[in-house]
Amino acid sequence: MGLLSLGTPLPWEEARKHADHVRKHGIIQFLNIWNRIKTRRKDHLLWGDEIEYVVVHYDEENKQPRVSLRAHDVLEKLQALEMDAIAKGEVFESSWKPEYGRYMLEGTPGLPYGYTLEDTLAVEESMRRRRELATSLLPPNEAVLTMTNFPLLGSCGFTEPSATATPDSGPSMSLFIPSEAINPHARFPTLTANIRERRGSKVSINMPIFKDKNTPSPWKEPAPSCLARSSTKSLSTAVAAGCSNGEVKATEQAAKSLDQEHLPSLPDLVPDALPDHIYMDAMCFGMGCCCLQVTFQACSVEEARLLYDQLAVVTPIMMALSAGAPIFRGYLADVDCRWNVISGSVDDRTVEERGLKPLDHSRFRIQKSRYDSISNYLSPGPNYSGGCSLSPDLAKIPVEQLSSIPSKGMEFYKDQYNDLNCPYDPKIYEQLREGGVDDLLAKHYAHLFIRDPLVVFKELLDQNDELSSDHFENIQSTNWQTMRFKPPPPSAPHIGWRVEFRSMEIQLTDTENAAFAVFVVLLVRAILSFDLNLYIPLSKVDENMQRAHSRDAVHREKFWFRRQVVGDPQRKLSELGCKCKGSTNQTVAQAIHGEGYVNGVANRDDPDAFDEMTLDEIMNGKPSTNFLGLVNLVRRYLKTHSEAIKEETRAKLDTYVDIVSRKASGDLQTGATWLRNFVTSHPEYKQDSVVSKKIAYDLCKAVEGLAGKKVKGLNC
Ligand code: ADP
Ligand code: MG
Ligand code: MG
């Protein structure tokens, strides 16, 4: 999780006074980086993955799984190993970072992977080694799981050692999450408290319950038994704090009449808790989930911008395929993904920013949480003359001579795709424009910089803006969007412009995690190699993001996607050596697929048209409209490059692509479906949406058993 500065964190009332200072210097720091490397165009397509783990402790006597807060000590040991290696001038095989939960670990490869297709294969072994290494530091009754959400997170007694939620104090004031579950590094409790204080109430998350045969309707969750142990005073404070529409006074009155002996249901107790929903009131419910992220280095800033845009369209699709979160706080949900939970869990917008009251003290009406889908395409920018990662010749040309190459300009970008009402700070925009940044990139950062810095360290207020990017990263790394556009840190001149793909849920097995990571890597190559154009209006990408949450989206949802993704069919046809005339989808489809692809009618539609398609169609193609599908494009990419790679490499890459293809066709289950089916077919399950401790125990044990294996129906 991003940058971790050290020092004395300021409480919100103090931190807010420095917001303008941090923003202003953050932009100066960005401009310094920008001016230093805006013209660099020879960086390799390196990449790396990030895996988040939850460490689980088994109470064998009571058959109950808990999250192990000792993971934090394991992290310290892992980091010590890494530091030892660095001290000896060696590269450690993996790198370990703290994550939000004290029970979590985050592991990346020690160094990013190389840029050849052969290098891509290192990923699964690296993931397997990371799991082994972390496991080797655990006692026998603990395990490292790659599970998007721990099924009992926030239910009574879910931590080991045991800890109690303190609804009237601590950073989250949660009814469910004890402070001890949060990583003790100053950044995390401060983020938690300052988000709550800036917002003016606790965060408020309601995910729909999965209604099974015996689930009451309406379903009102009984107040958890451990709440009855809280004092009336602490409950009243908690109830008032859990009122996010600002009507705290009335709520306080109601809370005074609480009777702990006979607590009402959660919806009757807490104004924010909705009937038929699983209510969550703390940052930990989202940031305590695990995900899979992939970062790429582009050869130039223009190529990074192109990849940012093209991949943004794919983020909901890959999230739906990687779905892994059907259970929250011990209940089956009617969704399969974590995203809306995590988005709500750090939503620091004030009542005014959320549009519930007219703007008075706040500056902007803001449509989205800081953790959300992107709101602006960047376009490749005015200086784009073609991707260079895969074209070494272009990379070798000095920047001054690039003007002699016919420019592709903004390539496929059109303003109509940026159709979201996206507020930006006009002062920041001006500062960036004056610094020589073009309109779209300036709008991007002026949008990210509408946010306040949440964690301000007293000692780090004054910095050398030439050498530091701390203020810039402060805002940048607390905008947790589906894609992140990352300039290199000033301290590492060897690093280039990077983009991070952030929407995927963690997979239960290393093979699946490797398959998803490799698929995105190959898709990046196909996008660059075939000049793909995936643009659709961002409002449609946002709709897709919501649809991606649906239970069993593979079978039950359709997603907006472009009908024609080969950006310039004429150019593509000539590159593919096809002499055929015309520029229909059909001829391109045939040129890419071969003669077999003839079923469909030629599509002479508006080339910008988009359609609703199933995940199977988007990935595996839709012959009736000659839509190729992303999997086929990736396969074609591999075919055209098979001479450059060993046969075993090709075979291994094919198996990864097959896994993703079969997840999309429904032939393999998503993690979410697998977990849901495990619960609903457990002998103790009463068809009432409840995931009991024993079910969760068996589930965690089963997931632990999957890790290094080939599992029929899931990854093979
Ligand atoms: P953050 O903490 O912001 O997510 P990190 O810098 O810790 O980012 O790295 C995240 C991922 O980026 C890791 O998988 C790492 O291997 C990868 N990475 C680091 N440097 C590069 C690079 N130069 N090119 C591509 N990927 C990189
Ligand atoms: Mg992380
Ligand atoms: Mg990351």
PDB file of C-alpha atoms and ligand atoms in Angstrom, residues 1-2 50-52 97-100 104-106 291 293 500 502, ligand 2:
ATOM      1  CA  MET A   1       0.000   0.000   0.000  1.00  0.00           C
ATOM      2  CA  GLY A   2       1.652   3.121  -1.336  1.00  0.00           C
ATOM      3  CA  GLU A  50       1.101  -7.373  -5.863  1.00  0.00           C
ATOM      4  CA  ILE A  51      -0.570 -10.085  -3.832  1.00  0.00           C
ATOM      5  CA  GLU A  52      -2.364  -9.402  -0.570  1.00  0.00           C
ATOM      6  CA  LYS A  97       4.869  -4.212   2.609  1.00  0.00           C
ATOM      7  CA  PRO A  98       2.413  -3.464   5.392  1.00  0.00           C
ATOM      8  CA  GLU A  99      -1.254  -3.433   4.534  1.00  0.00           C
ATOM      9  CA  TYR A 100      -4.264  -1.999   6.324  1.00  0.00           C
ATOM     10  CA  MET A 104      -2.492  -8.872   6.378  1.00  0.00           C
ATOM     11  CA  LEU A 105       0.671  -9.145   4.309  1.00  0.00           C
ATOM     12  CA  GLU A 106       1.464  -7.749   0.899  1.00  0.00           C
ATOM     13  CA  CYS A 291      -6.689  -7.834  -4.073  1.00  0.00           C
ATOM     14  CA  GLN A 293      -2.751  -5.635  -8.733  1.00  0.00           C
ATOM     15  CA  GLU A 500      -1.276   0.184 -12.281  1.00  0.00           C
ATOM     16  CA  ARG A 502      -6.117  -2.190  -9.661  1.00  0.00           C
TER      17      ARG A 502
HETATM   18 MG    MG B   2      -1.820  -3.242  -1.315  1.00  0.00          MG
END
